Amino acid sequence: MTFKTFIADYATAVEDICREYFNQNRERIKIKKEAVAVKNLSIIVNSTLKLSNEKGFNAMSLRDLSADSGLSMGALYSYFASKDELLLLIQKHGQLTMKRILRDELEKCGTVRDKLHAMVKTHLYLSEAMQYWFYFLFMETKNFSRESRTFSIDSELLTEGMIIDILKEGIDQDIFPVIDTRLTASVIKAMMQDWYLKRWKYKRRNISVDEYADYLISFIETYLRRQT
Amino acid sequence: MTFKTFIADYATAVEDICREYFNQNRERIKIKKEAVAVKNLSIIVNSTLKLSNEKGFNAMSLRDLSADSGLSMGALYSYFASKDELLLLIQKHGQLTMKRILRDELEKCGTVRDKLHAMVKTHLYLSEAMQYWFYFLFMETKNFSRESRTFSIDSELLTEGMIIDILKEGIDQDIFPVIDTRLTASVIKAMMQDWYLKRWKYKRRNISVDEYADYLISFIETYLRRQT
DNA sequence: GTCTATAGTGCGATAGAC
DNA sequence: GTCTATCGCACTATAGAC
């Protein structure tokens, strides 16, 4: 798997998320034609992510969003009931999609080593393809409601849990040395997150997501090599 | 060095930063008595950091700050000219203090291995002692002015540069294997940053900063062990 | 040196024309 | 389904009393 093959499979992810949101909230949304709604929702979401990445969701006014999306203030409110609901749409549906993709990719794997590679690559590819989305989720969590914050924390722990399971499986099979799986999973997650938290740095240095993935995998494998 | 010995040396860091700010802006600040000014500035800074960590600097109103600090709106404006200036005070003076402490601690070291250990420990201890400050600087960068953002980026690259220098020195002395120093420094930084970005996680698990530091050092050393 | 009261601004949200 | 015009509110910042 390379980034190019990955992106071909998930090019319509944003549109899919918007369609799902539309279908789940049909009664409340004033627009009735699916094609129109999904198109405009995608524009709204993309504009919101762009503007929020620049100056934060709180600092982004709906007037900014109106100007950037090309929709009027009134039109925006046909798609969501409040600014908070827009935040929720992006958080909830974004996170669900990411979890689903990550799980799907992992299920294709046979060996422990395959799983570890798929975990690192899929996470990095996802955060590359949905860069704004990942950055948004990380930076804006504190603006969420109590319930949403819990959801966000669970999401972090879920990914970490998946890494822990892979490490444990490897230790059981005598492939990896005996290590602190929770701390190791934690720092692996931190290294993967750096890709989208410091995107500007890697861009400036012309490091591609595939190069970063290869480096990370070799770094982790060196640590997990059993001392003979 | 443990966290306990470290904190004893730098207990007055916040107060020192406020005193420095006061002395550099004597003409503009309406309060004239140093003792009063430094005391209230410390309260203001601590309240700002606390509130910003909860909901972000933008979402924190000066009414919130007034309530939390116990100073009236009018009194607050005796210490700074605008909300933006308050942001600048925290950013600029905080960053300078951190750089200074980091450099001081590294200069005490003799061997390459000592330097690497001091780097990890000092960075973690600093981010533990000034947790709110570090989190603030990371999360609020997008609210900074253009010039301030550059300053912030330089600060990130400076720390990374210090790690690169240590790695290069180790490679030259045949202590470390030949590796990509820039990428390695980058992921080491990412792992150190995780300590303050996910403070809630480590707190929940009762992992102390000394335990995290020891784990990180052993992780890095395993990677840097020359294969025989 | 600190307070209260308030001016002026820009926000989120909505009503009603088209 | 989208627009423009506008309301009420909360914000930053300041003026003037104590």
Short mmCIF file of C-alpha atoms (C1' of nucleotides) in Angstrom, two decimals:
data_model
loop_
_atom_site.label_atom_id
_atom_site.label_comp_id
_atom_site.label_asym_id
_atom_site.label_seq_id
_atom_site.Cartn_x
_atom_site.Cartn_y
_atom_site.Cartn_z
CA MET A 1 0.00 0.00 0.00
CA THR A 2 1.21 3.51 -0.88
CA PHE A 3 -0.51 6.85 -0.40
CA LYS A 4 -1.54 6.90 -4.04
CA THR A 5 -3.42 3.59 -3.84
CA PHE A 6 -4.94 4.61 -0.51
CA ILE A 7 -6.28 7.93 -1.71
CA ALA A 8 -7.92 6.29 -4.73
CA ASP A 9 -10.10 4.27 -2.35
CA TYR A 10 -11.12 7.16 -0.14
CA ALA A 11 -11.38 10.16 -2.45
CA THR A 12 -15.08 10.68 -1.69
CA ALA A 13 -14.77 10.43 2.09
CA VAL A 14 -15.89 14.02 2.79
CA GLU A 15 -18.89 13.69 0.51
CA ASP A 16 -19.84 10.38 2.14
CA ILE A 17 -19.72 11.94 5.59
CA CYS A 18 -21.99 14.77 4.45
CA ARG A 19 -24.44 12.34 2.85
CA GLU A 20 -24.58 10.34 6.07
CA TYR A 21 -25.22 13.49 8.08
CA PHE A 22 -27.92 14.57 5.66
CA ASN A 23 -29.74 11.24 5.78
CA GLN A 24 -29.61 11.11 9.57
CA ASN A 25 -31.00 14.62 9.94
CA ARG A 26 -33.48 14.80 7.06
CA GLU A 27 -36.33 16.23 9.18
CA ARG A 28 -34.36 19.07 10.65
CA ILE A 29 -32.54 20.17 7.51
CA LYS A 30 -34.67 22.55 5.46
CA ILE A 31 -33.19 21.52 2.12
CA LYS A 32 -34.91 18.49 0.65
CA LYS A 33 -32.97 17.56 -2.50
CA GLU A 34 -30.09 15.25 -1.59
CA ALA A 35 -27.85 16.34 -4.45
CA VAL A 36 -28.07 20.03 -3.51
CA ALA A 37 -27.74 19.38 0.20
CA VAL A 38 -24.69 17.11 -0.06
CA LYS A 39 -22.93 19.48 -2.46
CA ASN A 40 -23.45 22.51 -0.23
CA LEU A 41 -22.73 20.62 2.98
CA SER A 42 -19.40 19.55 1.51
CA ILE A 43 -18.60 23.15 0.64
CA ILE A 44 -19.60 24.30 4.15
CA VAL A 45 -17.53 21.61 5.86
CA ASN A 46 -14.47 22.25 3.72
CA SER A 47 -14.68 26.00 4.28
CA THR A 48 -15.12 25.54 8.02
CA LEU A 49 -12.11 23.25 8.22
CA LYS A 50 -10.00 25.64 6.17
CA LEU A 51 -10.92 28.73 8.18
CA SER A 52 -10.65 26.91 11.52
CA ASN A 53 -7.19 25.69 10.67
CA GLU A 54 -6.17 29.26 9.96
CA LYS A 55 -7.53 30.97 13.05
CA GLY A 56 -9.57 28.52 15.08
CA PHE A 57 -13.25 27.65 15.08
CA ASN A 58 -14.11 30.20 17.74
CA ALA A 59 -12.45 33.07 15.89
CA MET A 60 -14.13 32.10 12.63
CA SER A 61 -17.34 34.10 12.35
CA LEU A 62 -20.28 32.86 10.33
CA ARG A 63 -19.74 35.94 8.17
CA ASP A 64 -16.27 34.60 7.34
CA LEU A 65 -17.80 31.24 6.55
CA SER A 66 -20.46 32.88 4.41
CA ALA A 67 -17.84 34.78 2.41
CA ASP A 68 -15.60 31.76 1.92
CA SER A 69 -18.33 29.27 1.06
CA GLY A 70 -20.25 31.63 -1.19
CA LEU A 71 -23.49 30.95 0.70
CA SER A 72 -25.39 33.69 2.52
CA MET A 73 -25.88 33.74 6.29
CA GLY A 74 -29.48 32.71 5.83
CA ALA A 75 -28.60 29.82 3.57
CA LEU A 76 -26.07 28.49 6.06
CA TYR A 77 -28.78 28.20 8.67
CA SER A 78 -30.77 25.95 6.36
CA TYR A 79 -28.11 23.30 6.87
CA PHE A 80 -27.50 23.53 10.61
CA ALA A 81 -29.37 25.03 13.56
CA SER A 82 -26.43 26.68 15.32
CA LYS A 83 -22.68 27.14 15.13
CA ASP A 84 -22.31 24.47 17.81
CA GLU A 85 -24.19 21.98 15.67
CA LEU A 86 -21.73 22.60 12.84
CA LEU A 87 -18.92 21.78 15.25
CA LEU A 88 -20.68 18.57 16.25
CA LEU A 89 -21.28 17.52 12.65
CA ILE A 90 -17.61 17.75 11.86
CA GLN A 91 -16.47 16.07 15.04
CA LYS A 92 -18.89 13.20 15.30
CA HIS A 93 -19.18 12.16 11.68
CA GLY A 94 -15.50 12.76 10.98
CA GLN A 95 -14.42 10.55 13.84
CA LEU A 96 -16.79 7.74 12.93
CA THR A 97 -15.49 7.67 9.35
CA MET A 98 -11.90 7.55 10.47
CA LYS A 99 -12.52 4.73 12.91
CA ARG A 100 -14.29 2.75 10.21
CA ILE A 101 -11.53 3.15 7.64
CA LEU A 102 -8.85 2.26 10.20
CA ARG A 103 -10.70 -0.88 11.26
CA ASP A 104 -11.37 -1.96 7.66
CA GLU A 105 -7.72 -1.69 6.73
CA LEU A 106 -6.54 -3.61 9.78
CA GLU A 107 -8.93 -6.48 9.12
CA LYS A 108 -7.22 -7.20 5.83
CA CYS A 109 -3.99 -8.15 7.64
CA GLY A 110 -2.75 -11.60 8.52
CA THR A 111 0.48 -11.42 10.52
CA VAL A 112 1.31 -9.20 13.48
CA ARG A 113 3.96 -7.42 11.51
CA ASP A 114 1.45 -6.67 8.74
CA LYS A 115 -0.93 -5.24 11.29
CA LEU A 116 1.71 -2.97 12.77
CA HIS A 117 2.66 -1.69 9.31
CA ALA A 118 -0.98 -1.19 8.31
CA MET A 119 -1.67 0.67 11.54
CA VAL A 120 1.14 3.17 10.99
CA LYS A 121 0.51 3.58 7.27
CA THR A 122 -3.26 3.86 7.45
CA HIS A 123 -3.12 6.36 10.28
CA LEU A 124 -0.59 8.50 8.44
CA TYR A 125 -2.40 8.25 5.10
CA LEU A 126 -5.70 9.13 6.73
CA SER A 127 -4.22 12.15 8.46
CA GLU A 128 -2.62 13.19 5.18
CA ALA A 129 -5.80 12.83 3.14
CA MET A 130 -7.93 14.50 5.84
CA GLN A 131 -5.29 16.80 7.22
CA TYR A 132 -7.58 19.70 8.09
CA TRP A 133 -10.00 17.30 9.71
CA PHE A 134 -7.43 15.72 12.01
CA TYR A 135 -5.96 19.06 12.96
CA PHE A 136 -9.44 20.40 13.66
CA LEU A 137 -10.34 17.48 15.91
CA PHE A 138 -7.16 17.89 17.88
CA MET A 139 -7.30 21.66 18.27
CA GLU A 140 -11.01 22.21 18.83
CA THR A 141 -11.81 19.38 21.25
CA LYS A 142 -11.81 21.74 24.19
CA ASN A 143 -14.66 23.71 22.64
CA PHE A 144 -16.86 20.66 22.58
CA SER A 145 -19.57 19.85 25.07
CA ARG A 146 -18.81 17.53 27.97
CA GLU A 147 -20.28 14.58 26.13
CA SER A 148 -18.26 15.37 23.03
CA ARG A 149 -15.05 15.61 25.00
CA THR A 150 -15.66 12.14 26.38
CA PHE A 151 -16.24 10.90 22.85
CA SER A 152 -12.95 12.45 21.80
CA ILE A 153 -11.01 10.90 24.67
CA ASP A 154 -12.52 7.49 23.93
CA SER A 155 -11.43 7.90 20.34
CA GLU A 156 -7.82 8.56 21.39
CA LEU A 157 -7.85 5.58 23.73
CA LEU A 158 -9.40 3.34 21.07
CA THR A 159 -6.55 3.90 18.60
CA GLU A 160 -4.06 3.41 21.39
CA GLY A 161 -5.86 0.22 22.39
CA MET A 162 -5.53 -1.12 18.87
CA ILE A 163 -1.76 -0.57 18.98
CA ILE A 164 -1.55 -2.21 22.40
CA ASP A 165 -3.35 -5.30 21.06
CA ILE A 166 -0.91 -5.60 18.17
CA LEU A 167 2.06 -5.28 20.53
CA LYS A 168 0.65 -7.86 22.94
CA GLU A 169 0.02 -10.30 20.11
CA GLY A 170 3.62 -9.87 18.97
CA ILE A 171 4.95 -10.46 22.49
CA ASP A 172 2.80 -13.60 22.86
CA GLN A 173 4.17 -14.92 19.60
CA ASP A 174 7.74 -14.19 20.74
CA ILE A 175 8.20 -11.80 17.81
CA PHE A 176 8.61 -8.69 19.99
CA PRO A 177 10.59 -8.39 23.25
CA VAL A 178 8.72 -7.92 26.53
CA ILE A 179 8.05 -4.17 26.85
CA ASP A 180 5.60 -1.78 28.47
CA THR A 181 2.88 -2.01 25.82
CA ARG A 182 0.86 0.96 27.02
CA LEU A 183 3.73 3.42 27.11
CA THR A 184 5.06 2.12 23.82
CA ALA A 185 1.65 2.46 22.16
CA SER A 186 1.42 5.95 23.58
CA VAL A 187 4.68 7.18 22.06
CA ILE A 188 3.94 5.47 18.74
CA LYS A 189 0.69 7.43 18.65
CA ALA A 190 2.56 10.63 19.47
CA MET A 191 4.96 10.10 16.57
CA MET A 192 2.11 9.44 14.16
CA GLN A 193 0.26 12.55 15.31
CA ASP A 194 3.30 14.71 14.70
CA TRP A 195 2.66 14.28 10.98
CA TYR A 196 -0.47 16.41 11.05
CA LEU A 197 0.36 18.61 14.03
CA LYS A 198 3.59 19.81 12.37
CA ARG A 199 2.56 19.51 8.76
CA TRP A 200 4.28 22.81 7.95
CA LYS A 201 7.64 21.39 9.03
CA TYR A 202 7.53 18.29 6.86
CA LYS A 203 6.18 20.26 3.93
CA ARG A 204 9.01 22.76 4.18
CA ARG A 205 11.48 19.87 4.12
CA ASN A 206 9.84 18.10 1.20
CA ILE A 207 9.32 14.91 3.16
CA SER A 208 6.49 12.85 1.69
CA VAL A 209 4.02 10.89 3.76
CA ASP A 210 5.49 7.65 2.38
CA GLU A 211 9.00 8.67 3.45
CA TYR A 212 7.75 9.52 6.93
CA ALA A 213 5.85 6.24 7.16
CA ASP A 214 8.91 4.23 6.13
CA TYR A 215 11.08 6.03 8.64
CA LEU A 216 8.56 5.53 11.45
CA ILE A 217 8.17 1.83 10.72
CA SER A 218 11.93 1.28 10.69
CA PHE A 219 12.25 3.30 13.92
CA ILE A 220 9.61 1.23 15.68
CA GLU A 221 10.94 -2.05 14.31
CA THR A 222 14.42 -1.27 15.57
CA TYR A 223 12.99 -0.80 19.03
CA LEU A 224 10.96 -3.99 18.75
CA ARG A 225 13.86 -6.09 17.53
CA ARG A 226 14.61 -8.80 20.06
CA GLN A 227 18.11 -8.51 21.47
CA THR A 228 20.02 -11.69 20.69
CA MET B 1 18.62 15.23 38.40
CA THR B 2 15.03 14.44 39.39
CA PHE B 3 11.93 16.59 39.08
CA LYS B 4 12.12 17.51 42.75
CA THR B 5 15.63 18.97 42.49
CA PHE B 6 14.69 20.70 39.23
CA ILE B 7 11.59 22.40 40.58
CA ALA B 8 13.51 23.74 43.57
CA ASP B 9 15.74 25.71 41.19
CA TYR B 10 12.95 27.19 39.12
CA ALA B 11 10.10 27.74 41.56
CA THR B 12 9.98 31.48 40.91
CA ALA B 13 10.01 31.28 37.11
CA VAL B 14 6.56 32.84 36.58
CA GLU B 15 7.32 35.68 38.96
CA ASP B 16 10.66 36.29 37.26
CA ILE B 17 8.98 36.51 33.88
CA CYS B 18 6.47 39.03 35.21
CA ARG B 19 9.20 41.11 36.83
CA GLU B 20 11.11 41.17 33.55
CA TYR B 21 8.00 42.22 31.66
CA PHE B 22 7.30 44.93 34.22
CA ASN B 23 10.81 46.38 34.02
CA GLN B 24 10.79 46.38 30.23
CA ASN B 25 7.44 48.18 30.06
CA ARG B 26 7.65 50.56 33.03
CA GLU B 27 6.52 53.63 31.07
CA ARG B 28 3.42 52.05 29.61
CA ILE B 29 2.20 50.25 32.73
CA LYS B 30 0.14 52.55 34.94
CA ILE B 31 1.11 50.84 38.19
CA LYS B 32 4.36 52.13 39.60
CA LYS B 33 5.16 49.97 42.64
CA GLU B 34 7.12 46.91 41.54
CA ALA B 35 5.86 44.69 44.38
CA VAL B 36 2.19 45.36 43.57
CA ALA B 37 2.69 45.12 39.82
CA VAL B 38 4.59 41.82 39.89
CA LYS B 39 2.13 40.25 42.30
CA ASN B 40 -0.90 41.20 40.20
CA LEU B 41 0.80 40.40 36.90
CA SER B 42 1.52 36.90 38.21
CA ILE B 43 -2.11 36.49 39.18
CA ILE B 44 -3.24 37.74 35.76
CA VAL B 45 -0.86 35.45 33.89
CA ASN B 46 -1.79 32.40 35.94
CA SER B 47 -5.51 33.07 35.53
CA THR B 48 -5.12 33.60 31.79
CA LEU B 49 -3.20 30.35 31.40
CA LYS B 50 -5.74 28.45 33.46
CA LEU B 51 -8.78 29.78 31.60
CA SER B 52 -7.13 29.44 28.18
CA ASN B 53 -6.25 25.85 28.91
CA GLU B 54 -9.91 25.19 29.69
CA LYS B 55 -11.53 26.81 26.69
CA GLY B 56 -8.97 28.68 24.62
CA PHE B 57 -7.67 32.24 24.72
CA ASN B 58 -10.21 33.48 22.19
CA ALA B 59 -13.16 32.08 24.10
CA MET B 60 -11.90 33.51 27.38
CA SER B 61 -13.53 36.91 27.86
CA LEU B 62 -11.92 39.61 29.96
CA ARG B 63 -14.96 39.31 32.22
CA ASP B 64 -13.96 35.69 32.86
CA LEU B 65 -10.42 36.84 33.58
CA SER B 66 -11.70 39.59 35.85
CA ALA B 67 -13.80 37.12 37.83
CA ASP B 68 -11.04 34.53 38.13
CA SER B 69 -8.23 36.94 38.98
CA GLY B 70 -10.28 39.04 41.39
CA LEU B 71 -9.30 42.26 39.58
CA SER B 72 -11.86 44.51 37.91
CA MET B 73 -11.97 45.13 34.17
CA GLY B 74 -10.50 48.59 34.72
CA ALA B 75 -7.67 47.28 36.87
CA LEU B 76 -6.72 44.69 34.22
CA TYR B 77 -6.22 47.45 31.68
CA SER B 78 -3.70 49.11 33.98
CA TYR B 79 -1.38 46.18 33.29
CA PHE B 80 -1.78 45.77 29.55
CA ALA B 81 -3.17 47.91 26.73
CA SER B 82 -5.21 45.23 24.94
CA LYS B 83 -6.07 41.57 25.00
CA ASP B 84 -3.53 41.03 22.22
CA GLU B 85 -0.79 42.52 24.36
CA LEU B 86 -1.61 40.04 27.09
CA LEU B 87 -1.16 37.26 24.54
CA LEU B 88 2.20 38.71 23.55
CA LEU B 89 3.38 39.00 27.14
CA ILE B 90 2.73 35.35 27.78
CA GLN B 91 4.17 34.14 24.50
CA LYS B 92 7.35 36.16 24.24
CA HIS B 93 8.53 36.16 27.81
CA GLY B 94 7.52 32.55 28.40
CA GLN B 95 9.44 31.32 25.40
CA LEU B 96 12.57 33.28 26.30
CA THR B 97 12.60 31.86 29.81
CA MET B 98 12.25 28.30 28.56
CA LYS B 99 15.05 28.69 26.05
CA ARG B 100 17.31 30.10 28.74
CA ILE B 101 16.67 27.31 31.23
CA LEU B 102 17.15 24.63 28.57
CA ARG B 103 20.46 26.13 27.45
CA ASP B 104 21.72 26.53 31.03
CA GLU B 105 21.04 22.89 31.87
CA LEU B 106 22.71 21.58 28.72
CA GLU B 107 25.87 23.59 29.33
CA LYS B 108 26.49 21.68 32.55
CA CYS B 109 26.97 18.41 30.63
CA GLY B 110 30.21 16.75 29.60
CA THR B 111 29.57 13.63 27.52
CA VAL B 112 27.18 13.19 24.60
CA ARG B 113 25.11 10.72 26.57
CA ASP B 114 24.78 13.21 29.45
CA LYS B 115 23.59 15.84 27.00
CA LEU B 116 20.95 13.55 25.53
CA HIS B 117 19.67 12.66 28.99
CA ALA B 118 19.68 16.29 30.13
CA MET B 119 17.82 17.31 26.97
CA VAL B 120 14.99 14.85 27.53
CA LYS B 121 14.78 15.39 31.28
CA THR B 122 14.99 19.18 31.22
CA HIS B 123 12.39 19.44 28.47
CA LEU B 124 10.00 17.14 30.31
CA TYR B 125 10.59 18.79 33.68
CA LEU B 126 10.09 22.23 32.17
CA SER B 127 6.86 21.20 30.50
CA GLU B 128 5.72 19.65 33.77
CA ALA B 129 6.54 22.71 35.87
CA MET B 130 5.08 25.09 33.31
CA GLN B 131 2.42 22.79 31.96
CA TYR B 132 -0.20 25.44 31.28
CA TRP B 133 2.38 27.61 29.59
CA PHE B 134 3.56 24.93 27.17
CA TYR B 135 0.03 23.90 26.32
CA PHE B 136 -0.91 27.54 25.80
CA LEU B 137 2.00 28.19 23.44
CA PHE B 138 1.16 25.14 21.37
CA MET B 139 -2.59 25.69 21.17
CA GLU B 140 -2.68 29.46 20.69
CA THR B 141 0.02 29.86 18.04
CA LYS B 142 -2.63 30.53 15.43
CA ASN B 143 -3.77 33.59 17.39
CA PHE B 144 -0.31 35.11 17.33
CA SER B 145 0.66 37.90 14.96
CA ARG B 146 2.68 37.03 11.88
CA GLU B 147 5.93 38.08 13.47
CA SER B 148 5.09 36.15 16.65
CA ARG B 149 4.34 33.01 14.70
CA THR B 150 7.77 33.19 13.08
CA PHE B 151 9.28 33.55 16.54
CA SER B 152 7.36 30.47 17.64
CA ILE B 153 8.47 28.40 14.65
CA ASP B 154 12.09 29.41 15.24
CA SER B 155 11.70 28.27 18.81
CA GLU B 156 10.52 24.82 17.69
CA LEU B 157 13.38 24.52 15.22
CA LEU B 158 15.91 25.67 17.81
CA THR B 159 15.05 22.83 20.22
CA GLU B 160 15.12 20.38 17.34
CA GLY B 161 18.48 21.79 16.26
CA MET B 162 19.88 21.17 19.73
CA ILE B 163 18.84 17.51 19.52
CA ILE B 164 20.33 17.20 16.02
CA ASP B 165 23.66 18.55 17.31
CA ILE B 166 23.75 15.99 20.12
CA LEU B 167 22.97 13.15 17.68
CA LYS B 168 25.63 14.31 15.23
CA GLU B 169 28.22 14.54 17.98
CA GLY B 170 27.38 10.98 19.02
CA ILE B 171 27.68 9.70 15.46
CA ASP B 172 31.05 11.44 15.03
CA GLN B 173 32.30 9.81 18.21
CA ASP B 174 31.08 6.39 17.01
CA ILE B 175 28.72 6.15 19.99
CA PHE B 176 25.54 6.21 17.90
CA PRO B 177 24.88 4.42 14.59
CA VAL B 178 24.55 6.44 11.38
CA ILE B 179 20.92 7.59 11.21
CA ASP B 180 18.79 10.38 9.75
CA THR B 181 19.45 12.95 12.49
CA ARG B 182 16.73 15.38 11.44
CA LEU B 183 13.91 12.85 11.35
CA THR B 184 15.14 11.26 14.57
CA ALA B 185 15.29 14.61 16.35
CA SER B 186 11.82 15.34 15.04
CA VAL B 187 10.22 12.21 16.50
CA ILE B 188 12.10 12.62 19.79
CA LYS B 189 10.58 16.09 20.04
CA ALA B 190 7.15 14.65 19.27
CA MET B 191 7.45 12.12 22.08
CA MET B 192 8.56 14.80 24.54
CA GLN B 193 5.66 17.04 23.55
CA ASP B 194 3.15 14.30 24.15
CA TRP B 195 3.78 14.75 27.87
CA TYR B 196 2.06 18.12 27.97
CA LEU B 197 -0.33 17.67 25.05
CA LYS B 198 -1.88 14.58 26.68
CA ARG B 199 -1.31 15.44 30.30
CA TRP B 200 -4.78 14.11 31.19
CA LYS B 201 -3.84 10.64 29.94
CA TYR B 202 -0.68 10.27 31.99
CA LYS B 203 -2.36 11.76 35.05
CA ARG B 204 -5.21 9.27 34.81
CA ARG B 205 -2.65 6.46 34.68
CA ASN B 206 -0.59 7.78 37.57
CA ILE B 207 2.58 7.96 35.52
CA SER B 208 5.02 10.45 37.00
CA VAL B 209 7.22 12.72 34.93
CA ASP B 210 10.29 10.81 36.17
CA GLU B 211 8.80 7.51 35.03
CA TYR B 212 7.98 8.96 31.61
CA ALA B 213 11.47 10.44 31.33
CA ASP B 214 13.11 7.12 32.18
CA TYR B 215 10.97 5.27 29.68
CA LEU B 216 11.69 7.79 26.93
CA ILE B 217 15.43 7.69 27.55
CA SER B 218 15.49 3.89 27.44
CA PHE B 219 13.36 3.94 24.27
CA ILE B 220 15.70 6.36 22.53
CA GLU B 221 18.82 4.56 23.75
CA THR B 222 17.56 1.24 22.41
CA TYR B 223 17.17 2.85 19.02
CA LEU B 224 20.60 4.45 19.24
CA ARG B 225 22.36 1.26 20.31
CA ARG B 226 24.85 0.26 17.65
CA GLN B 227 24.07 -3.13 16.18
CA THR B 228 27.00 -5.48 16.78
"C1'" DG C 1 -4.46 52.01 42.33
"C1'" DT C 2 -8.93 50.19 41.83
"C1'" DC C 3 -13.64 50.49 41.02
"C1'" DT C 4 -18.39 50.89 38.37
"C1'" DA C 5 -20.84 52.31 34.42
"C1'" DT C 6 -21.14 52.61 29.73
"C1'" DA C 7 -19.82 53.63 24.81
"C1'" DG C 8 -19.05 51.36 20.58
"C1'" DT C 9 -18.41 47.16 17.87
"C1'" DG C 10 -19.28 42.81 15.80
"C1'" DC C 11 -21.31 38.57 16.79
"C1'" DG C 12 -25.04 34.60 16.22
"C1'" DA C 13 -29.44 34.07 14.80
"C1'" DT C 14 -33.96 35.10 12.35
"C1'" DA C 15 -37.85 37.16 9.67
"C1'" DG C 16 -39.64 38.01 5.44
"C1'" DA C 17 -38.89 39.28 0.41
"C1'" DC C 18 -37.93 37.01 -3.83
"C1'" DG D 1 -33.78 27.39 -1.76
"C1'" DT D 2 -31.44 31.62 -1.18
"C1'" DC D 3 -31.12 36.32 -0.21
"C1'" DT D 4 -30.90 40.94 2.49
"C1'" DA D 5 -31.94 43.48 6.50
"C1'" DT D 6 -32.06 43.68 11.19
"C1'" DC D 7 -32.55 42.34 16.25
"C1'" DG D 8 -30.63 41.55 20.70
"C1'" DC D 9 -26.64 40.44 23.04
"C1'" DA D 10 -21.86 39.93 24.75
"C1'" DC D 11 -17.70 41.52 23.91
"C1'" DT D 12 -13.37 44.89 24.30
"C1'" DA D 13 -12.02 49.05 25.85
"C1'" DT D 14 -12.46 53.55 28.36
"C1'" DA D 15 -14.01 57.52 31.23
"C1'" DG D 16 -14.59 59.29 35.56
"C1'" DA D 17 -15.77 58.48 40.61
"C1'" DC D 18 -13.50 57.16 44.81
#
